Amino acid sequence: MNRRRAFTVAGQAVGGIAGAIIVLPAVGFALAPIFEKPKELWESVGLTSRFTDTTYKPVVFTIVEGIGEAGKTTAFVRRGSEKYDENPNSFVAISTRCAHLGCPVNYVSAAESFVCPCHGGVYDFQGKVIGGPPVRPLDRFQTRVERGQVQIGPRYSVTSQLQPVRARDPGEFTGGVWNYIYPPRPDTAPAP
Amino acid sequence: MKFPDVLIPPPLKKPQKPGTNGGNGANGGTPTDRAKEAPADLVGWLDERTGATSFLTGMLYRKVPKGTNWFYTLGSATLFAFVVQAVTGVFLAMYYDPSPTQAYGSVTHLTNDVFLGEFVRGMHKWGASVMIILIYLHMARTFVFGAYKYPRELNWIIGVTLLILTMVMGFTGYLLPFDQRSFWATVVGVNINGTGPFIGPYLSDFLRAGADFNAVTLSRFYAIHMLLIPGLLIALIGAHLYLVVKLGTTAPPWMHPKRNRAIAKEERV
């Protein structure tokens, strides 16, 4: 290596380091939210006596703070039913986000099923897919009882056998190899 | 390359050499004559220091093949649509507020209360669709005329990148009015993006700046829409135009050279 070449390499190295010092923090700044641990929000949605095990009641609560109405979502809540091997003192909160692409589903009590208005996804009483394009059952929210009030916590997804997994976005399959093809994200709460 | 003298406007002509008795009466003439020469002097002053004349004449008076027709204006039309989007977008940004609680209100305010607001917003909204349509027509012209072939493959690749970036502009801009339609369309769009295997979920989180739509999602879309993508678009449009000027345009496929017997024989071999 001659003198000219050594100076060229050194000059480019210094330029590259200077560029990296500027670019890398900026990229990290933009990507940081992907790795941020979420704050767990628990919100009371009514007395335990308000809910039965035969039908769902809609409740509205906040999942993202600080953005007003856009941060609220709706869930359908019922008491656990022995018919489905559930603890009668527990509560089931079904998310209204369709597992196809995230449109809001509605509970139709006459048909005992959830229906999505966008592309015709249909789910049974437990939220399992019985028709249309959705790729997995409806998501759920963690629930607990505090001083006679039902409280709703972080969202989680379920497999087709209703096994809880970490929250996925609509459109992503769950269970088996799909848990690796659509990996869990660090900014979601762990599955219960 | 020498162009016919009549094509070049007088102020852009090369100044006479000193000492020759040209029409460039800087040293004499009446004051009115000298005043008449002022614009030419100014242009000459700029040209001497920038070399703009040779660049502009080379670009604007370049030769085009026989058979060039109206279909060849679709690229310029797309560029014009982009300029309209850029100008109206800059003015919309003067009234728009990208916070989740204020965005919808600021859009209704600029549409209903600001002088000509509905017109400027309408230009931006409908111009977006016009730009996409023009891009596809331009792309179809390039494809049907075979203008993507050697040596213009790189320009086709740049053009496809421009198409994708314009689509990203449409996607990020759709959220900004922040009404029910734009909110839910964005929810669906981000979820479609999340169905890409392995990196899809992370890309969705990057777009939303988190696992759910949150306080900084709208400003993130706004920054992508008005700073990140336009910067890339302008740079790539520059490269696209540079290659058009450098390589020239193609003749339409029906304008082929006359074949004589010797050429036909050569082609068979």
Tab-separated table of C-alpha atoms in Angstrom:
chain	number	residue	atom	x	y	z
A	1	MET	CA	0.000	0.000	0.000
A	2	ASN	CA	1.455	3.319	-1.017
A	3	ARG	CA	1.020	6.663	0.678
A	4	ARG	CA	-1.745	7.895	-1.656
A	5	ARG	CA	-3.809	4.723	-1.145
A	6	ALA	CA	-3.353	4.841	2.640
A	7	PHE	CA	-4.648	8.422	2.742
A	8	THR	CA	-7.622	7.518	0.499
A	9	VAL	CA	-8.622	4.622	2.752
A	10	ALA	CA	-8.141	6.720	5.892
A	11	GLY	CA	-10.182	9.591	4.444
A	12	GLN	CA	-13.042	7.303	3.453
A	13	ALA	CA	-12.970	5.582	6.849
A	14	VAL	CA	-13.222	8.907	8.680
A	15	GLY	CA	-16.078	9.964	6.374
A	16	GLY	CA	-17.871	6.661	6.942
A	17	ILE	CA	-17.543	6.920	10.724
A	18	ALA	CA	-18.783	10.525	10.688
A	19	GLY	CA	-21.769	9.486	8.538
A	20	ALA	CA	-22.566	6.535	10.811
A	21	ILE	CA	-22.471	8.772	13.900
A	22	ILE	CA	-25.229	10.876	12.339
A	23	VAL	CA	-27.300	8.202	10.593
A	24	LEU	CA	-27.354	5.372	13.147
A	25	PRO	CA	-28.869	7.383	16.048
A	26	ALA	CA	-31.481	8.790	13.652
A	27	VAL	CA	-32.452	5.281	12.502
A	28	GLY	CA	-32.556	4.075	16.112
A	29	PHE	CA	-34.727	7.056	16.999
A	30	ALA	CA	-37.252	6.088	14.310
A	31	LEU	CA	-37.186	2.355	15.141
A	32	ALA	CA	-37.227	2.597	18.958
A	33	PRO	CA	-41.030	2.278	19.397
A	34	ILE	CA	-40.844	-1.298	18.028
A	35	PHE	CA	-38.873	-2.373	21.089
A	36	GLU	CA	-40.641	-0.360	23.776
A	37	LYS	CA	-42.350	-2.331	26.562
A	38	PRO	CA	-46.020	-1.384	26.737
A	39	LYS	CA	-47.645	0.050	29.849
A	40	GLU	CA	-50.392	-2.282	31.094
A	41	LEU	CA	-53.721	-0.464	31.262
A	42	TRP	CA	-56.553	-1.904	33.379
A	43	GLU	CA	-59.956	-0.266	33.256
A	44	SER	CA	-63.179	-1.063	35.161
A	45	VAL	CA	-66.138	-1.679	32.882
A	46	GLY	CA	-68.951	-2.479	35.348
A	47	LEU	CA	-70.102	-4.591	38.275
A	48	THR	CA	-69.784	-8.364	37.959
A	49	SER	CA	-73.580	-8.666	38.240
A	50	ARG	CA	-73.947	-6.773	34.951
A	51	PHE	CA	-72.712	-9.711	32.886
A	52	THR	CA	-74.353	-13.110	32.214
A	53	ASP	CA	-73.020	-16.284	30.630
A	54	THR	CA	-75.645	-16.438	27.877
A	55	THR	CA	-75.059	-13.198	26.006
A	56	TYR	CA	-72.418	-10.529	25.452
A	57	LYS	CA	-72.606	-6.902	26.564
A	58	PRO	CA	-70.534	-4.242	24.741
A	59	VAL	CA	-68.177	-2.124	26.837
A	60	VAL	CA	-66.052	0.818	25.706
A	61	PHE	CA	-62.649	1.473	27.237
A	62	THR	CA	-59.295	3.109	26.459
A	63	ILE	CA	-56.409	1.074	25.029
A	64	VAL	CA	-54.182	4.034	24.072
A	65	GLU	CA	-54.040	7.096	26.307
A	66	GLY	CA	-53.817	10.695	25.176
A	67	ILE	CA	-55.530	10.590	21.772
A	68	GLY	CA	-59.178	10.930	22.783
A	69	GLU	CA	-61.810	8.924	20.949
A	70	ALA	CA	-59.287	7.348	18.577
A	71	GLY	CA	-57.679	5.537	21.536
A	72	LYS	CA	-60.889	3.803	22.611
A	73	THR	CA	-62.084	0.377	21.591
A	74	THR	CA	-65.106	-1.837	22.186
A	75	ALA	CA	-65.117	-5.351	23.635
A	76	PHE	CA	-67.962	-7.830	24.155
A	77	VAL	CA	-67.992	-9.209	27.704
A	78	ARG	CA	-69.744	-12.198	29.259
A	79	ARG	CA	-69.353	-14.421	32.314
A	80	GLY	CA	-67.506	-17.738	31.930
A	81	SER	CA	-69.849	-20.562	30.959
A	82	GLU	CA	-69.674	-24.175	32.240
A	83	LYS	CA	-71.005	-25.229	28.832
A	84	TYR	CA	-67.563	-24.360	27.418
A	85	ASP	CA	-65.503	-25.602	30.416
A	86	GLU	CA	-64.937	-22.086	31.726
A	87	ASN	CA	-64.769	-20.909	35.311
A	88	PRO	CA	-68.142	-19.222	36.100
A	89	ASN	CA	-66.344	-16.618	38.211
A	90	SER	CA	-64.143	-15.577	35.298
A	91	PHE	CA	-65.060	-13.185	32.523
A	92	VAL	CA	-64.492	-13.399	28.781
A	93	ALA	CA	-63.835	-10.168	26.855
A	94	ILE	CA	-63.839	-10.553	23.075
A	95	SER	CA	-62.141	-7.884	20.940
A	96	THR	CA	-64.188	-6.295	18.167
A	97	ARG	CA	-61.212	-6.207	15.801
A	98	CYS	CA	-61.945	-8.701	13.021
A	99	ALA	CA	-59.076	-11.192	12.611
A	100	HIS	CA	-59.179	-10.655	8.861
A	101	LEU	CA	-58.103	-7.016	8.494
A	102	GLY	CA	-59.233	-5.214	11.630
A	103	CYS	CA	-62.743	-3.955	10.851
A	104	PRO	CA	-65.091	-3.774	13.869
A	105	VAL	CA	-67.310	-6.870	14.273
A	106	ASN	CA	-70.758	-6.802	15.858
A	107	TYR	CA	-72.380	-9.420	18.116
A	108	VAL	CA	-75.714	-10.633	16.724
A	109	SER	CA	-77.523	-12.182	19.683
A	110	ALA	CA	-80.247	-13.864	17.592
A	111	ALA	CA	-77.581	-15.837	15.698
A	112	GLU	CA	-75.247	-16.099	18.721
A	113	SER	CA	-72.383	-15.080	16.453
A	114	PHE	CA	-70.091	-12.189	15.586
A	115	VAL	CA	-70.405	-10.722	12.093
A	116	CYS	CA	-67.951	-8.432	10.298
A	117	PRO	CA	-69.446	-5.865	7.908
A	118	CYS	CA	-66.392	-5.514	5.647
A	119	HIS	CA	-65.740	-8.895	4.035
A	120	GLY	CA	-68.290	-11.210	5.648
A	121	GLY	CA	-66.252	-12.844	8.421
A	122	VAL	CA	-68.475	-14.813	10.863
A	123	TYR	CA	-67.465	-16.146	14.316
A	124	ASP	CA	-69.396	-18.397	16.714
A	125	PHE	CA	-70.311	-17.664	20.355
A	126	GLN	CA	-66.721	-18.346	21.511
A	127	GLY	CA	-65.205	-16.249	18.734
A	128	LYS	CA	-64.070	-19.206	16.582
A	129	VAL	CA	-64.231	-18.689	12.818
A	130	ILE	CA	-67.268	-20.303	11.173
A	131	GLY	CA	-67.224	-18.415	7.874
A	132	GLY	CA	-65.506	-15.899	5.672
A	133	PRO	CA	-61.857	-14.901	5.323
A	134	PRO	CA	-60.627	-14.464	8.966
A	135	VAL	CA	-57.434	-16.406	9.700
A	136	ARG	CA	-57.900	-17.037	13.432
A	137	PRO	CA	-60.507	-16.633	16.211
A	138	LEU	CA	-61.315	-13.181	17.566
A	139	ASP	CA	-58.714	-11.728	19.945
A	140	ARG	CA	-59.476	-11.428	23.649
A	141	PHE	CA	-58.611	-9.101	26.506
A	142	GLN	CA	-57.301	-10.217	29.889
A	143	THR	CA	-59.916	-9.779	32.621
A	144	ARG	CA	-59.866	-9.677	36.403
A	145	VAL	CA	-62.266	-8.789	39.208
A	146	GLU	CA	-61.312	-5.973	41.571
A	147	ARG	CA	-63.715	-4.862	44.344
A	148	GLY	CA	-66.746	-6.301	42.568
A	149	GLN	CA	-65.827	-4.598	39.305
A	150	VAL	CA	-64.825	-6.378	36.121
A	151	GLN	CA	-61.545	-4.938	34.833
A	152	ILE	CA	-60.179	-5.257	31.314
A	153	GLY	CA	-56.452	-5.399	30.573
A	154	PRO	CA	-54.096	-6.053	27.666
A	155	ARG	CA	-55.176	-7.771	24.466
A	156	TYR	CA	-53.955	-11.241	23.461
A	157	SER	CA	-54.575	-13.511	20.482
A	158	VAL	CA	-55.659	-17.147	20.496
A	159	THR	CA	-55.010	-20.169	18.302
A	160	SER	CA	-57.836	-22.053	16.609
A	161	GLN	CA	-57.963	-24.226	19.799
A	162	LEU	CA	-58.318	-20.996	21.878
A	163	GLN	CA	-54.794	-21.359	23.347
A	164	PRO	CA	-53.575	-17.870	24.339
A	165	VAL	CA	-50.594	-16.419	22.462
A	166	ARG	CA	-49.039	-12.969	22.449
A	167	ALA	CA	-51.157	-10.366	20.649
A	168	ARG	CA	-50.904	-10.473	16.851
A	169	ASP	CA	-52.248	-7.993	14.325
A	170	PRO	CA	-55.310	-8.905	12.292
A	171	GLY	CA	-54.521	-10.958	9.200
A	172	GLU	CA	-51.731	-12.947	10.883
A	173	PHE	CA	-52.215	-16.676	11.486
A	174	THR	CA	-51.578	-18.194	14.932
A	175	GLY	CA	-50.604	-21.659	16.160
A	176	GLY	CA	-47.918	-24.133	15.102
A	177	VAL	CA	-45.379	-22.847	12.594
A	178	TRP	CA	-47.365	-19.635	12.114
A	179	ASN	CA	-46.131	-18.452	15.523
A	180	TYR	CA	-42.674	-18.239	13.911
A	181	ILE	CA	-43.699	-16.902	10.506
A	182	TYR	CA	-45.538	-14.065	12.293
A	183	PRO	CA	-43.212	-13.621	15.272
A	184	PRO	CA	-44.409	-12.074	18.534
A	185	ARG	CA	-43.482	-8.407	18.901
A	186	PRO	CA	-41.676	-7.008	21.952
A	187	ASP	CA	-44.063	-4.035	22.230
A	188	THR	CA	-47.049	-6.253	23.085
A	189	ALA	CA	-47.942	-7.642	26.516
A	190	PRO	CA	-46.998	-11.324	27.159
A	191	ALA	CA	-49.791	-13.873	26.786
A	192	PRO	CA	-51.593	-14.721	30.047
B	1	MET	CA	-23.849	19.009	-32.014
B	2	LYS	CA	-24.750	22.210	-33.902
B	3	PHE	CA	-28.289	23.550	-33.932
B	4	PRO	CA	-29.800	25.796	-36.582
B	5	ASP	CA	-29.241	29.391	-35.555
B	6	VAL	CA	-32.903	30.365	-35.843
B	7	LEU	CA	-33.880	27.966	-33.047
B	8	ILE	CA	-31.860	29.778	-30.418
B	9	PRO	CA	-33.429	32.936	-28.939
B	10	PRO	CA	-31.113	35.966	-29.352
B	11	PRO	CA	-30.332	36.437	-25.629
B	12	LEU	CA	-29.115	32.850	-25.401
B	13	LYS	CA	-26.772	33.221	-28.347
B	14	LYS	CA	-23.084	33.188	-27.710
B	15	PRO	CA	-21.770	36.755	-27.376
B	16	GLN	CA	-19.603	38.126	-30.173
B	17	LYS	CA	-15.890	37.989	-29.764
B	18	PRO	CA	-14.423	41.305	-28.596
B	19	GLY	CA	-13.253	43.450	-31.483
B	20	THR	CA	-15.682	42.047	-34.021
B	21	ASN	CA	-18.382	44.446	-35.121
B	22	GLY	CA	-21.441	42.499	-34.005
B	23	GLY	CA	-24.845	43.687	-32.829
B	24	ASN	CA	-23.640	43.605	-29.248
B	25	GLY	CA	-23.299	47.358	-28.856
B	26	ALA	CA	-22.006	47.492	-25.352
B	27	ASN	CA	-19.396	50.072	-26.214
B	28	GLY	CA	-21.537	52.501	-28.118
B	29	GLY	CA	-24.964	53.449	-29.299
B	30	THR	CA	-27.544	55.688	-27.788
B	31	PRO	CA	-28.765	55.166	-24.185
B	32	THR	CA	-31.963	53.566	-25.522
B	33	ASP	CA	-29.919	51.099	-27.517
B	34	ARG	CA	-27.964	50.227	-24.429
B	35	ALA	CA	-31.167	49.885	-22.370
B	36	LYS	CA	-32.501	47.502	-24.986
B	37	GLU	CA	-29.402	45.403	-24.567
B	38	ALA	CA	-29.772	45.173	-20.773
B	39	PRO	CA	-31.730	41.879	-20.682
B	40	ALA	CA	-29.285	40.270	-23.088
B	41	ASP	CA	-26.396	41.552	-20.983
B	42	LEU	CA	-27.948	40.060	-17.851
B	43	VAL	CA	-28.517	36.703	-19.512
B	44	GLY	CA	-25.004	36.846	-20.911
B	45	TRP	CA	-23.597	37.619	-17.472
B	46	LEU	CA	-25.387	34.608	-15.965
B	47	ASP	CA	-24.444	32.382	-18.869
B	48	GLU	CA	-20.777	33.262	-18.708
B	49	ARG	CA	-20.696	32.183	-15.057
B	50	THR	CA	-22.963	29.090	-15.176
B	51	GLY	CA	-22.783	27.699	-18.688
B	52	ALA	CA	-26.562	27.433	-18.526
B	53	THR	CA	-27.102	28.126	-22.222
B	54	SER	CA	-25.313	25.082	-23.505
B	55	PHE	CA	-27.007	22.964	-20.855
B	56	LEU	CA	-30.485	24.347	-21.611
B	57	THR	CA	-30.137	24.226	-25.384
B	58	GLY	CA	-28.783	20.691	-25.115
B	59	MET	CA	-31.775	19.673	-23.013
B	60	LEU	CA	-34.589	21.658	-24.620
B	61	TYR	CA	-33.516	21.448	-28.267
B	62	ARG	CA	-32.366	17.842	-28.210
B	63	LYS	CA	-33.302	15.773	-31.208
B	64	VAL	CA	-36.297	13.471	-30.968
B	65	PRO	CA	-36.944	10.559	-33.295
B	66	LYS	CA	-39.380	10.707	-36.190
B	67	GLY	CA	-42.860	9.626	-35.216
B	68	THR	CA	-42.785	11.250	-31.780
B	69	ASN	CA	-46.427	11.933	-30.893
B	70	TRP	CA	-48.772	12.977	-28.120
B	71	PHE	CA	-48.213	9.747	-26.177
B	72	TYR	CA	-44.705	11.013	-25.449
B	73	THR	CA	-46.141	13.837	-23.316
B	74	LEU	CA	-47.467	11.491	-20.604
B	75	GLY	CA	-44.207	11.644	-18.665
B	76	SER	CA	-44.232	15.443	-18.647
B	77	ALA	CA	-47.891	15.343	-17.628
B	78	THR	CA	-46.978	13.123	-14.657
B	79	LEU	CA	-44.211	15.548	-13.709
B	80	PHE	CA	-46.702	18.397	-13.888
B	81	ALA	CA	-49.123	16.458	-11.640
B	82	PHE	CA	-46.273	15.982	-9.154
B	83	VAL	CA	-45.498	19.700	-9.187
B	84	VAL	CA	-49.184	20.470	-8.527
B	85	GLN	CA	-49.154	18.032	-5.589
B	86	ALA	CA	-45.956	19.571	-4.215
B	87	VAL	CA	-47.225	23.168	-4.444
B	88	THR	CA	-50.721	22.509	-3.060
B	89	GLY	CA	-49.217	20.256	-0.380
B	90	VAL	CA	-46.912	23.012	0.844
B	91	PHE	CA	-49.872	25.382	1.207
B	92	LEU	CA	-52.078	22.759	2.901
B	93	ALA	CA	-49.280	22.207	5.427
B	94	MET	CA	-49.681	25.843	6.502
B	95	TYR	CA	-53.105	25.040	7.991
B	96	TYR	CA	-52.854	21.337	8.848
B	97	ASP	CA	-52.219	20.129	12.409
B	98	PRO	CA	-51.083	16.491	12.649
B	99	SER	CA	-52.274	15.754	16.197
B	100	PRO	CA	-54.986	13.121	16.687
B	101	THR	CA	-57.270	15.534	18.518
B	102	GLN	CA	-56.765	18.519	16.158
B	103	ALA	CA	-56.278	16.972	12.703
B	104	TYR	CA	-59.919	16.553	11.717
B	105	GLY	CA	-60.798	20.014	12.990
B	106	SER	CA	-57.926	21.665	11.130
B	107	VAL	CA	-58.941	19.944	7.878
B	108	THR	CA	-62.600	21.008	8.181
B	109	HIS	CA	-61.406	24.515	9.087
B	110	LEU	CA	-59.142	24.824	6.045
B	111	THR	CA	-61.851	23.347	3.802
B	112	ASN	CA	-64.786	25.430	5.005
B	113	ASP	CA	-63.360	28.664	6.418
B	114	VAL	CA	-60.072	29.418	4.694
B	115	PHE	CA	-60.305	31.468	1.471
B	116	LEU	CA	-60.125	29.046	-1.512
B	117	GLY	CA	-59.298	26.246	0.952
B	118	GLU	CA	-61.765	23.853	-0.624
B	119	PHE	CA	-60.178	24.518	-4.027
B	120	VAL	CA	-56.600	23.943	-2.885
B	121	ARG	CA	-57.532	20.825	-0.939
B	122	GLY	CA	-59.591	19.599	-3.901
B	123	MET	CA	-56.603	20.056	-6.207
B	124	HIS	CA	-54.454	17.999	-3.843
B	125	LYS	CA	-57.081	15.298	-3.363
B	126	TRP	CA	-58.096	14.850	-7.011
B	127	GLY	CA	-54.578	15.576	-8.256
B	128	ALA	CA	-53.397	12.511	-6.323
B	129	SER	CA	-55.691	10.268	-8.364
B	130	VAL	CA	-54.769	12.080	-11.590
B	131	MET	CA	-51.085	11.475	-10.870
B	132	ILE	CA	-51.607	7.729	-10.346
B	133	ILE	CA	-53.650	7.483	-13.567
B	134	LEU	CA	-51.013	9.405	-15.540
B	135	ILE	CA	-48.236	7.208	-14.146
B	136	TYR	CA	-50.039	4.089	-15.355
B	137	LEU	CA	-50.662	5.606	-18.804
B	138	HIS	CA	-46.992	6.640	-19.012
B	139	MET	CA	-45.952	3.138	-17.954
B	140	ALA	CA	-48.291	1.561	-20.525
B	141	ARG	CA	-46.838	3.783	-23.268
B	142	THR	CA	-43.308	2.778	-22.286
B	143	PHE	CA	-44.247	-0.898	-22.243
B	144	VAL	CA	-46.248	-0.978	-25.477
B	145	PHE	CA	-43.646	1.033	-27.385
B	146	GLY	CA	-40.861	-1.196	-26.066
B	147	ALA	CA	-39.097	1.853	-24.632
B	148	TYR	CA	-37.929	-0.123	-21.577
B	149	LYS	CA	-35.422	-2.141	-23.640
B	150	TYR	CA	-31.646	-1.691	-23.805
B	151	PRO	CA	-30.176	0.766	-22.904
B	152	ARG	CA	-33.141	2.112	-20.910
B	153	GLU	CA	-33.711	-0.761	-18.418
B	154	LEU	CA	-32.366	1.279	-15.504
B	155	ASN	CA	-34.842	4.049	-16.267
B	156	TRP	CA	-37.660	1.482	-16.156
B	157	ILE	CA	-36.443	0.314	-12.733
B	158	ILE	CA	-36.280	3.898	-11.465
B	159	GLY	CA	-39.777	4.448	-12.871
B	160	VAL	CA	-41.171	1.418	-11.017
B	161	THR	CA	-39.550	2.703	-7.810
B	162	LEU	CA	-41.230	6.053	-8.433
B	163	LEU	CA	-44.564	4.253	-8.893
B	164	ILE	CA	-44.149	2.442	-5.562
B	165	LEU	CA	-43.142	5.652	-3.772
B	166	THR	CA	-46.189	7.412	-5.236
B	167	MET	CA	-48.349	4.570	-3.881
B	168	VAL	CA	-46.770	5.132	-0.439
B	169	MET	CA	-47.666	8.818	-0.814
B	170	GLY	CA	-51.274	7.826	-1.495
B	171	PHE	CA	-51.332	5.456	1.484
B	172	THR	CA	-49.821	7.880	3.995
B	173	GLY	CA	-51.813	10.857	2.691
B	174	TYR	CA	-55.105	9.015	3.019
B	175	LEU	CA	-54.856	9.023	6.827
B	176	LEU	CA	-54.290	12.760	7.182
B	177	PRO	CA	-57.917	14.059	7.020
B	178	PHE	CA	-58.428	11.725	10.011
B	179	ASP	CA	-62.120	11.005	9.529
B	180	GLN	CA	-63.713	7.581	10.052
B	181	ARG	CA	-63.026	6.475	6.495
B	182	SER	CA	-59.346	7.406	6.502
B	183	PHE	CA	-58.781	5.960	9.994
B	184	TRP	CA	-60.280	2.555	9.196
B	185	ALA	CA	-58.735	2.416	5.725
B	186	THR	CA	-55.351	2.939	7.373
B	187	VAL	CA	-56.067	0.259	9.984
B	188	VAL	CA	-56.864	-2.183	7.168
B	189	GLY	CA	-53.850	-1.040	5.108
B	190	VAL	CA	-51.383	-1.430	7.977
B	191	ASN	CA	-52.821	-4.881	8.733
B	192	ILE	CA	-52.440	-5.979	5.100
B	193	ASN	CA	-48.823	-4.823	5.362
B	194	GLY	CA	-48.461	-6.894	8.555
B	195	THR	CA	-49.347	-10.127	6.755
B	196	GLY	CA	-45.918	-10.148	5.089
B	197	PRO	CA	-44.033	-13.069	6.671
B	198	PHE	CA	-41.280	-12.474	9.278
B	199	ILE	CA	-40.793	-8.720	8.874
B	200	GLY	CA	-44.451	-7.730	8.245
B	201	PRO	CA	-45.389	-7.425	11.948
B	202	TYR	CA	-42.320	-5.306	12.688
B	203	LEU	CA	-42.960	-3.099	9.669
B	204	SER	CA	-46.496	-2.484	10.947
B	205	ASP	CA	-45.080	-1.506	14.331
B	206	PHE	CA	-42.669	0.857	12.601
B	207	LEU	CA	-45.511	2.514	10.679
B	208	ARG	CA	-47.686	2.916	13.781
B	209	ALA	CA	-44.757	3.622	16.124
B	210	GLY	CA	-46.095	0.887	18.417
B	211	ALA	CA	-48.398	-2.108	18.667
B	212	ASP	CA	-51.561	-0.001	18.350
B	213	PHE	CA	-52.576	3.214	16.667
B	214	ASN	CA	-51.298	5.842	19.113
B	215	ALA	CA	-50.476	9.482	19.766
B	216	VAL	CA	-47.506	9.686	17.354
B	217	THR	CA	-48.872	7.544	14.509
B	218	LEU	CA	-50.456	10.482	12.714
B	219	SER	CA	-47.353	12.688	12.939
B	220	ARG	CA	-45.254	9.754	11.737
B	221	PHE	CA	-47.490	9.330	8.669
B	222	TYR	CA	-47.352	13.094	8.146
B	223	ALA	CA	-43.529	13.140	8.273
B	224	ILE	CA	-43.321	10.220	5.826
B	225	HIS	CA	-45.897	11.886	3.564
B	226	MET	CA	-44.417	15.376	3.409
B	227	LEU	CA	-40.685	14.935	4.056
B	228	LEU	CA	-39.313	11.435	3.590
B	229	ILE	CA	-41.060	10.253	0.405
B	230	PRO	CA	-41.104	13.639	-1.413
B	231	GLY	CA	-37.348	13.901	-0.894
B	232	LEU	CA	-36.825	10.471	-2.420
B	233	LEU	CA	-39.290	11.272	-5.218
B	234	ILE	CA	-37.507	14.484	-6.196
B	235	ALA	CA	-34.107	12.776	-6.218
B	236	LEU	CA	-35.351	9.868	-8.332
B	237	ILE	CA	-37.289	12.128	-10.724
B	238	GLY	CA	-33.991	13.978	-11.264
B	239	ALA	CA	-32.226	10.700	-12.097
B	240	HIS	CA	-35.159	9.645	-14.334
B	241	LEU	CA	-34.995	12.900	-16.325
B	242	TYR	CA	-31.207	12.815	-16.526
B	243	LEU	CA	-31.367	9.386	-18.143
B	244	VAL	CA	-34.138	10.498	-20.536
B	245	VAL	CA	-31.987	13.420	-21.706
B	246	LYS	CA	-28.819	11.345	-21.837
B	247	LEU	CA	-30.272	8.342	-23.692
B	248	GLY	CA	-32.917	10.138	-25.746
B	249	THR	CA	-36.386	8.781	-26.501
B	250	THR	CA	-37.257	5.802	-28.648
B	251	ALA	CA	-39.103	5.943	-31.922
B	252	PRO	CA	-42.526	4.313	-31.962
B	253	PRO	CA	-42.311	0.630	-32.942
B	254	TRP	CA	-43.909	1.255	-36.333
B	255	MET	CA	-41.089	3.641	-37.335
B	256	HIS	CA	-38.459	1.125	-38.393
B	257	PRO	CA	-35.772	1.753	-41.014
B	258	LYS	CA	-36.559	0.711	-44.555
B	259	ARG	CA	-35.248	-2.762	-45.285
B	260	ASN	CA	-33.455	-3.512	-48.427
B	261	ARG	CA	-32.597	-6.956	-49.623
B	262	ALA	CA	-29.121	-6.943	-48.020
B	263	ILE	CA	-30.480	-6.118	-44.549
B	264	ALA	CA	-33.216	-8.733	-44.838
B	265	LYS	CA	-30.631	-11.312	-45.781
B	266	GLU	CA	-28.411	-10.324	-42.874
B	267	GLU	CA	-31.329	-10.650	-40.454
B	268	ARG	CA	-32.054	-14.193	-41.594
B	269	VAL	CA	-28.539	-15.231	-40.639
